[in-house]
């Protein structure tokens, strides 16, 4: 590492450890990286800032915001509505890192859009463009940045620009394979990530490939490892790195229960062009009738769609996938208000179903510190740090003061900090972490409730299967899975409905029966997968090559 950055690193640690004149030197330390292009140097800076922010008081964070603004001041436009590189000696790496830090700290749309504009219009290659798009997929999902319609449009243009560059480079490899040369019994399934059975998207994929196999299909599974891929990395603050299951790395066959599938996991270190070449070799060898792409924003699948008709499915199944391929799978029926928007798209309506894990345990309220006589609400999610909004937290506080008890299951790293919102949260909630047997947990709870969010579609069916009804708003995967009978318009109605469940035994029994019926419908996967496969095959025969 350059000696200048090593000195800055030493200065940082010296002044954070001693107090000294550190806070007045933030600008000086950040500015010392202005001409830096060394990614490792920025990783060191990222680690230092991350450690600092994890311990800093609000006042110290505000000083870091001011330091970022001071460093970026020469880049501010005259209307003070954003930033763009104007200094000759300022590297794009420095600009992107400092602006991404400011974007995360301040959460202002003008910072988000300034960074996206620089990425779109600046000197960035296809790998770098796709890398940034992937990072923003995560930042937006976890509500780590502020976005608006312009942000969405900029991200669309960034993805399209990346795709166009890749296509121009690889189009000679993307010759179409006519349907007459393809095997009607063969399907290649591409996924951006494949982990263990505790990973809901992996479970979703497994359920579908098992039923496709039962329909007589020869299924090849390819993990393209595109979820937050490392290729094309440019310095931004606190980037995500996609998880990869090491045991799959050299596997050629993968087993799920009694079923085996031919399998390929592509190295996460490969660029998109190398991933594409690897997948194309398989495609030209096995000649599938179609490709099923699972997971939103797979550049590899989008490019493969030039050679083989490709149907894309988002794992947040209530939404359309982000894809350049025309065949898009929606895990529900198109709503009346969407028909005009979707009129010129090739949207396949489907019923997204679930295969529940067999219950193997019996839990008691005592072992989970739940009062025996309490009316127990259960919330399940792997992003609870970001999905429990201030308004939803206030609702829980009100309910708990009225005697309700709340169980939280999944991932919630900031649970202790969240409990500081009100003493009743610590008294009347219990975060149990990841639960291996959700149906056993549901047996000791009374009512499933859901914050306003995109995901959660699996857990509501686990509750319904045990006769535990739910309350949720008319949005996201939970609404699609659970159906309209349990939905409310807003958090105010949610509170009223929760109270009704506790007071009205006849109503509870009626909705419990409806919950069980809904669970039966949403776990009848064979007919749903057969219908989906038939719809895809019909389209391939009638509309594609």
mmCIF file of C-alpha atoms in Angstrom, residues 121-294:
data_model
loop_
_atom_site.group_PDB
_atom_site.id
_atom_site.type_symbol
_atom_site.label_atom_id
_atom_site.label_comp_id
_atom_site.label_asym_id
_atom_site.label_seq_id
_atom_site.Cartn_x
_atom_site.Cartn_y
_atom_site.Cartn_z
ATOM 1 C CA UNK A 121 -22.198 8.796 -17.480
ATOM 2 C CA UNK A 122 -18.651 8.190 -16.268
ATOM 3 C CA UNK A 123 -15.878 5.923 -17.485
ATOM 4 C CA UNK A 124 -17.094 2.593 -16.118
ATOM 5 C CA UNK A 125 -16.992 -0.774 -17.860
ATOM 6 C CA UNK A 126 -19.770 -3.396 -18.017
ATOM 7 C CA UNK A 127 -18.530 -5.311 -14.959
ATOM 8 C CA UNK A 128 -18.394 -2.118 -12.872
ATOM 9 C CA UNK A 129 -21.874 -1.059 -13.999
ATOM 10 C CA UNK A 130 -23.349 -4.451 -13.107
ATOM 11 C CA UNK A 131 -21.489 -4.460 -9.793
ATOM 12 C CA UNK A 132 -23.063 -1.129 -8.814
ATOM 13 C CA UNK A 133 -26.520 -2.265 -9.935
ATOM 14 C CA UNK A 134 -26.179 -5.346 -7.710
ATOM 15 C CA UNK A 135 -25.065 -3.287 -4.715
ATOM 16 C CA UNK A 136 -28.046 -0.981 -5.100
ATOM 17 C CA UNK A 137 -30.367 -3.978 -5.298
ATOM 18 C CA UNK A 138 -29.277 -4.779 -1.761
ATOM 19 C CA UNK A 139 -29.195 -1.168 -0.522
ATOM 20 C CA UNK A 140 -32.735 -0.550 -1.774
ATOM 21 C CA UNK A 141 -34.105 -3.829 -0.406
ATOM 22 C CA UNK A 142 -32.698 -3.130 3.048
ATOM 23 C CA UNK A 143 -33.701 0.548 2.914
ATOM 24 C CA UNK A 144 -30.109 1.651 3.521
ATOM 25 C CA UNK A 145 -30.411 4.535 1.049
ATOM 26 C CA UNK A 146 -33.090 6.988 0.018
ATOM 27 C CA UNK A 147 -34.398 6.527 -3.536
ATOM 28 C CA UNK A 148 -37.095 7.986 -5.754
ATOM 29 C CA UNK A 149 -38.437 7.511 -9.292
ATOM 30 C CA UNK A 150 -35.310 9.108 -10.770
ATOM 31 C CA UNK A 151 -33.139 6.620 -8.860
ATOM 32 C CA UNK A 152 -35.151 3.752 -10.313
ATOM 33 C CA UNK A 153 -34.799 5.127 -13.849
ATOM 34 C CA UNK A 154 -31.053 5.628 -13.428
ATOM 35 C CA UNK A 155 -30.615 2.071 -12.191
ATOM 36 C CA UNK A 156 -32.615 0.792 -15.171
ATOM 37 C CA UNK A 157 -30.300 2.697 -17.522
ATOM 38 C CA UNK A 158 -27.199 1.408 -15.724
ATOM 39 C CA UNK A 159 -28.386 -2.200 -16.092
ATOM 40 C CA UNK A 160 -29.314 -1.660 -19.743
ATOM 41 C CA UNK A 161 -25.965 -0.031 -20.514
ATOM 42 C CA UNK A 162 -24.135 -2.934 -18.899
ATOM 43 C CA UNK A 163 -26.235 -5.446 -20.830
ATOM 44 C CA UNK A 164 -25.659 -3.646 -24.151
ATOM 45 C CA UNK A 165 -21.880 -3.664 -23.642
ATOM 46 C CA UNK A 166 -21.887 -7.369 -22.755
ATOM 47 C CA UNK A 167 -24.124 -8.174 -25.711
ATOM 48 C CA UNK A 168 -21.878 -6.379 -28.198
ATOM 49 C CA UNK A 169 -18.882 -8.298 -26.856
ATOM 50 C CA UNK A 170 -20.559 -11.711 -26.859
ATOM 51 C CA UNK A 171 -23.179 -11.654 -29.638
ATOM 52 C CA UNK A 172 -21.083 -13.905 -31.872
ATOM 53 C CA UNK A 173 -21.483 -16.622 -29.195
ATOM 54 C CA UNK A 174 -25.260 -16.160 -28.844
ATOM 55 C CA UNK A 175 -26.501 -17.835 -32.008
ATOM 56 C CA UNK A 176 -30.053 -19.033 -31.569
ATOM 57 C CA UNK A 177 -30.646 -22.792 -31.270
ATOM 58 C CA UNK A 178 -33.897 -23.640 -33.130
ATOM 59 C CA UNK A 179 -36.605 -25.504 -31.190
ATOM 60 C CA UNK A 180 -36.348 -28.407 -33.649
ATOM 61 C CA UNK A 181 -32.809 -29.045 -32.375
ATOM 62 C CA UNK A 182 -33.699 -28.777 -28.695
ATOM 63 C CA UNK A 183 -34.773 -31.513 -26.280
ATOM 64 C CA UNK A 184 -38.438 -31.055 -25.166
ATOM 65 C CA UNK A 185 -37.698 -33.011 -21.979
ATOM 66 C CA UNK A 186 -34.677 -30.898 -20.930
ATOM 67 C CA UNK A 187 -34.676 -27.707 -18.830
ATOM 68 C CA UNK A 188 -31.698 -25.705 -17.576
ATOM 69 C CA UNK A 189 -32.425 -23.803 -14.364
ATOM 70 C CA UNK A 190 -30.188 -20.802 -13.657
ATOM 71 C CA UNK A 191 -30.071 -19.289 -10.179
ATOM 72 C CA UNK A 192 -28.081 -16.302 -8.946
ATOM 73 C CA UNK A 193 -27.458 -17.986 -5.575
ATOM 74 C CA UNK A 194 -27.834 -21.451 -4.044
ATOM 75 C CA UNK A 195 -27.270 -22.002 -0.340
ATOM 76 C CA UNK A 196 -28.646 -24.470 2.225
ATOM 77 C CA UNK A 197 -32.201 -25.459 3.133
ATOM 78 C CA UNK A 198 -32.368 -22.632 5.695
ATOM 79 C CA UNK A 199 -32.247 -20.190 2.762
ATOM 80 C CA UNK A 200 -35.802 -19.453 1.576
ATOM 81 C CA UNK A 201 -34.854 -18.747 -2.095
ATOM 82 C CA UNK A 202 -32.961 -22.052 -2.207
ATOM 83 C CA UNK A 203 -36.005 -23.875 -0.834
ATOM 84 C CA UNK A 204 -38.110 -22.202 -3.522
ATOM 85 C CA UNK A 205 -35.807 -23.458 -6.262
ATOM 86 C CA UNK A 206 -35.657 -26.983 -4.835
ATOM 87 C CA UNK A 207 -39.446 -27.260 -4.679
ATOM 88 C CA UNK A 208 -39.756 -26.329 -8.349
ATOM 89 C CA UNK A 209 -36.983 -28.515 -9.752
ATOM 90 C CA UNK A 210 -38.263 -31.546 -7.818
ATOM 91 C CA UNK A 211 -41.718 -31.192 -9.347
ATOM 92 C CA UNK A 212 -40.271 -30.593 -12.815
ATOM 93 C CA UNK A 213 -38.373 -33.856 -12.415
ATOM 94 C CA UNK A 214 -41.600 -35.621 -11.367
ATOM 95 C CA UNK A 215 -43.150 -34.292 -14.580
ATOM 96 C CA UNK A 216 -40.496 -36.275 -16.467
ATOM 97 C CA UNK A 217 -38.078 -33.415 -17.145
ATOM 98 C CA UNK A 218 -34.288 -33.724 -17.170
ATOM 99 C CA UNK A 219 -33.239 -30.712 -15.071
ATOM 100 C CA UNK A 220 -29.762 -29.175 -14.966
ATOM 101 C CA UNK A 221 -29.114 -26.654 -12.170
ATOM 102 C CA UNK A 222 -26.523 -23.920 -12.601
ATOM 103 C CA UNK A 223 -25.601 -21.541 -9.786
ATOM 104 C CA UNK A 224 -24.193 -18.483 -11.555
ATOM 105 C CA UNK A 225 -23.177 -16.865 -8.207
ATOM 106 C CA UNK A 226 -24.264 -13.428 -9.411
ATOM 107 C CA UNK A 227 -25.820 -12.333 -6.109
ATOM 108 C CA UNK A 228 -23.625 -9.360 -5.090
ATOM 109 C CA UNK A 229 -20.780 -10.709 -7.224
ATOM 110 C CA UNK A 230 -17.236 -9.431 -6.674
ATOM 111 C CA UNK A 231 -16.235 -8.995 -10.327
ATOM 112 C CA UNK A 232 -16.189 -5.337 -11.349
ATOM 113 C CA UNK A 233 -15.765 -4.110 -7.779
ATOM 114 C CA UNK A 234 -15.327 -0.379 -7.395
ATOM 115 C CA UNK A 235 -14.821 1.328 -4.019
ATOM 116 C CA UNK A 236 -18.068 2.114 -2.230
ATOM 117 C CA UNK A 237 -18.749 2.197 1.473
ATOM 118 C CA UNK A 238 -19.636 -1.113 3.187
ATOM 119 C CA UNK A 239 -20.225 -3.232 0.069
ATOM 120 C CA UNK A 240 -22.021 -6.579 0.180
ATOM 121 C CA UNK A 241 -20.386 -9.827 -0.901
ATOM 122 C CA UNK A 242 -22.670 -12.686 -1.893
ATOM 123 C CA UNK A 243 -22.507 -15.880 0.163
ATOM 124 C CA UNK A 244 -21.345 -19.049 -1.571
ATOM 125 C CA UNK A 245 -21.843 -22.603 -0.298
ATOM 126 C CA UNK A 246 -18.353 -24.098 -0.245
ATOM 127 C CA UNK A 247 -19.548 -27.715 -0.346
ATOM 128 C CA UNK A 248 -21.100 -27.091 -3.778
ATOM 129 C CA UNK A 249 -17.927 -25.658 -5.285
ATOM 130 C CA UNK A 250 -16.684 -28.769 -7.076
ATOM 131 C CA UNK A 251 -19.938 -30.730 -7.134
ATOM 132 C CA UNK A 252 -21.240 -32.119 -10.431
ATOM 133 C CA UNK A 253 -24.334 -33.687 -8.878
ATOM 134 C CA UNK A 254 -26.467 -32.229 -6.115
ATOM 135 C CA UNK A 255 -28.931 -34.166 -3.964
ATOM 136 C CA UNK A 256 -32.111 -32.827 -2.395
ATOM 137 C CA UNK A 257 -33.718 -35.594 -0.341
ATOM 138 C CA UNK A 258 -34.114 -38.571 -2.657
ATOM 139 C CA UNK A 259 -33.670 -36.524 -5.837
ATOM 140 C CA UNK A 260 -30.381 -35.983 -7.677
ATOM 141 C CA UNK A 261 -29.695 -33.299 -10.264
ATOM 142 C CA UNK A 262 -26.796 -32.534 -12.556
ATOM 143 C CA UNK A 263 -25.230 -29.419 -11.128
ATOM 144 C CA UNK A 264 -22.683 -26.722 -11.839
ATOM 145 C CA UNK A 265 -21.584 -23.908 -9.537
ATOM 146 C CA UNK A 266 -19.615 -21.240 -11.380
ATOM 147 C CA UNK A 267 -16.829 -19.469 -9.487
ATOM 148 C CA UNK A 268 -17.967 -16.226 -7.904
ATOM 149 C CA UNK A 269 -14.667 -14.679 -9.030
ATOM 150 C CA UNK A 270 -15.458 -15.072 -12.723
ATOM 151 C CA UNK A 271 -16.557 -12.110 -14.804
ATOM 152 C CA UNK A 272 -19.932 -12.227 -16.549
ATOM 153 C CA UNK A 273 -18.264 -13.007 -19.883
ATOM 154 C CA UNK A 274 -16.539 -16.068 -18.402
ATOM 155 C CA UNK A 275 -19.727 -17.168 -16.619
ATOM 156 C CA UNK A 276 -21.607 -16.840 -19.902
ATOM 157 C CA UNK A 277 -19.085 -18.951 -21.821
ATOM 158 C CA UNK A 278 -19.372 -21.660 -19.157
ATOM 159 C CA UNK A 279 -23.171 -21.748 -19.322
ATOM 160 C CA UNK A 280 -23.214 -21.649 -23.128
ATOM 161 C CA UNK A 281 -20.996 -24.741 -23.275
ATOM 162 C CA UNK A 282 -23.576 -26.610 -21.196
ATOM 163 C CA UNK A 283 -26.493 -25.245 -23.225
ATOM 164 C CA UNK A 284 -24.969 -26.279 -26.541
ATOM 165 C CA UNK A 285 -24.272 -29.716 -25.124
ATOM 166 C CA UNK A 286 -27.707 -30.521 -23.597
ATOM 167 C CA UNK A 287 -29.880 -28.232 -25.791
ATOM 168 C CA UNK A 288 -32.713 -27.476 -23.327
ATOM 169 C CA UNK A 289 -36.183 -26.653 -24.621
ATOM 170 C CA UNK A 290 -36.145 -23.581 -22.409
ATOM 171 C CA UNK A 291 -34.197 -21.953 -19.578
ATOM 172 C CA UNK A 292 -35.842 -21.108 -16.252
ATOM 173 C CA UNK A 293 -34.068 -18.215 -14.530
ATOM 174 C CA UNK A 294 -34.738 -17.817 -10.809
#
